[in-house]
Short mmCIF file of C-alpha atoms in Angstrom, two decimals:
data_model
loop_
_atom_site.label_atom_id
_atom_site.label_comp_id
_atom_site.label_asym_id
_atom_site.label_seq_id
_atom_site.Cartn_x
_atom_site.Cartn_y
_atom_site.Cartn_z
CA MET A 1 40.74 -9.24 68.21
CA SER A 2 38.65 -11.90 65.94
CA GLU A 3 37.46 -9.90 63.06
CA LYS A 4 33.68 -11.09 62.86
CA PRO A 5 32.02 -12.63 59.91
CA LYS A 6 30.01 -10.50 58.08
CA THR A 7 26.41 -10.56 57.89
CA GLU A 8 25.13 -8.51 54.70
CA SER A 9 21.83 -7.18 55.97
CA PRO A 10 18.19 -8.31 54.38
CA ASP A 11 17.11 -6.33 51.34
CA PRO A 12 14.36 -4.73 52.59
CA PHE A 13 12.46 -4.55 49.04
CA ALA A 14 12.83 -7.91 48.02
CA PRO A 15 9.22 -8.82 49.82
CA VAL A 16 8.40 -6.14 47.92
CA ILE A 17 9.86 -8.18 44.59
CA GLN A 18 8.91 -11.20 45.62
CA ILE A 19 5.27 -9.75 45.94
CA SER A 20 5.53 -7.33 42.15
CA ASP A 21 6.38 -10.90 39.84
CA LEU A 22 4.24 -13.30 42.06
CA MET A 23 1.46 -10.59 40.72
CA MET A 24 2.93 -10.40 37.33
CA GLN A 25 3.25 -13.49 36.66
CA SER A 26 -0.47 -13.75 37.72
CA TRP A 27 -1.54 -10.73 35.93
CA ALA A 28 -0.21 -12.80 33.16
CA ASP A 29 -1.45 -16.03 32.90
CA VAL A 30 -4.93 -14.66 33.36
CA LEU A 31 -4.12 -12.14 30.42
CA SER A 32 -2.66 -15.02 28.72
CA GLN A 33 -5.68 -16.97 28.84
CA THR A 34 -8.92 -14.09 28.25
CA VAL A 35 -6.30 -13.11 24.43
CA THR A 36 -6.44 -16.61 23.52
CA SER A 37 -10.71 -17.44 24.29
CA PRO A 38 -12.79 -17.63 20.56
CA ALA A 39 -14.93 -14.73 23.69
CA PHE A 40 -12.03 -12.67 22.71
CA ALA A 41 -11.21 -12.63 19.28
CA LYS A 42 -15.14 -12.40 18.10
CA SER A 43 -15.60 -9.20 20.72
CA MET A 44 -12.14 -7.66 18.84
CA GLY A 45 -13.53 -8.50 15.54
CA GLU A 46 -16.70 -7.42 16.23
CA GLN A 47 -14.27 -4.37 17.87
CA MET A 48 -12.71 -4.01 14.03
CA GLN A 49 -15.31 -4.25 12.03
CA GLY A 50 -16.99 -1.22 13.48
CA PHE A 51 -14.03 0.52 14.18
CA LEU A 52 -13.55 -0.11 9.68
CA GLU A 53 -16.55 1.03 9.07
CA GLY A 54 -16.17 4.01 10.55
CA THR A 55 -13.22 4.95 8.70
CA LYS A 56 -15.43 3.97 5.38
CA LEU A 57 -17.38 6.19 5.66
CA VAL A 58 -14.33 9.55 7.41
CA ARG A 59 -12.46 8.24 4.18
CA GLN A 60 -15.54 8.58 1.50
CA GLN A 61 -16.90 11.89 3.20
CA MET A 62 -13.25 13.34 2.60
CA GLN A 63 -12.60 11.94 -0.35
CA ALA A 64 -15.81 13.33 -1.48
CA ALA A 65 -14.56 17.43 -0.15
CA MET A 66 -11.31 16.09 -1.75
CA GLU A 67 -13.23 16.86 -4.95
CA GLN A 68 -15.74 19.48 -4.40
CA SER A 69 -12.54 21.38 -2.45
CA LEU A 70 -10.09 20.27 -6.31
CA GLN A 71 -13.15 20.79 -8.80
CA GLN A 72 -13.22 24.78 -7.01
CA LEU A 73 -10.08 25.16 -7.85
CA ASN A 74 -9.81 23.97 -11.61
CA VAL A 75 -7.65 21.16 -10.47
CA PRO A 76 -8.00 18.24 -12.79
CA SER A 77 -8.98 14.84 -9.92
CA ARG A 78 -7.34 11.28 -9.12
CA GLU A 79 -9.99 10.33 -12.05
CA GLN A 80 -10.05 12.84 -14.45
CA ILE A 81 -6.16 11.93 -14.89
CA VAL A 82 -6.59 8.11 -14.73
CA SER A 83 -8.62 8.88 -18.24
CA LEU A 84 -6.45 10.76 -19.23
CA ALA A 85 -3.57 8.29 -19.60
CA GLU A 86 -4.93 6.42 -20.98
CA ARG A 87 -6.04 7.95 -23.67
CA LEU A 88 -2.82 8.93 -24.13
CA THR A 89 -2.11 5.34 -24.16
CA HIS A 90 -4.81 4.80 -26.70
CA VAL A 91 -3.56 7.60 -29.23
CA GLU A 92 0.02 6.12 -28.71
CA MET A 93 -0.29 3.59 -29.52
CA ARG A 94 -3.37 4.49 -32.61
CA VAL A 95 0.21 6.77 -33.25
CA ASP A 96 2.66 3.48 -33.39
CA ASP A 97 0.27 1.71 -35.88
CA ILE A 98 0.82 4.70 -38.04
CA ASP A 99 3.86 4.62 -38.03
CA ALA A 100 4.62 0.85 -38.40
CA LYS A 101 1.64 1.12 -41.87
CA VAL A 102 4.05 4.80 -43.04
CA ASP A 103 6.84 2.02 -43.00
CA GLU A 104 5.84 -0.66 -45.07
CA CYS A 105 4.57 1.74 -46.95
CA LEU A 106 7.24 3.06 -47.84
CA ASP A 107 9.10 -0.38 -47.68
CA LEU A 108 6.43 -1.26 -50.27
CA LEU A 109 7.45 2.34 -52.43
CA GLN A 110 11.75 1.37 -52.36
CA SER A 111 11.02 -1.55 -53.39
CA ILE A 112 8.14 -0.73 -56.53
CA GLN A 113 11.05 2.42 -56.81
CA GLU A 114 13.93 -0.72 -57.09
CA THR A 115 11.94 -2.82 -59.52
CA LEU A 116 10.86 -0.34 -62.34
CA THR A 117 15.08 1.45 -61.87
CA LYS A 118 15.99 -2.23 -62.42
CA GLY A 119 13.00 -1.96 -65.31
CA LYS A 120 14.70 0.56 -66.90
CA SER A 121 18.18 -0.25 -66.93
CA GLU A 122 17.57 -3.99 -68.50
CA ARG A 123 15.33 -1.80 -71.33
#
């Protein structure tokens, strides 16, 4: 009994896979050409511009609604908090300036006192 060499049965899905691969490649080529065309870029730019304009309008409406809600709740808005922070910064700078001037005055008074003390001790 001699053994017959085993012959592999043909894959029934091989033609389907081959057709699928060819279709995928052809679609990839077509889409690649479409996406790289100037007309597609222009179209996408116009669509994006329209989307951004719509988003801007929605954002403005939401901001107005939020400000109105915060105002009704007696909660300060972002602009009010920023304004207050700027004012506090200016006050802090002025306090620092006054502190520096007070230090200068104290140094001057101390030097005057030392001069007077030396003058009394020399007499």
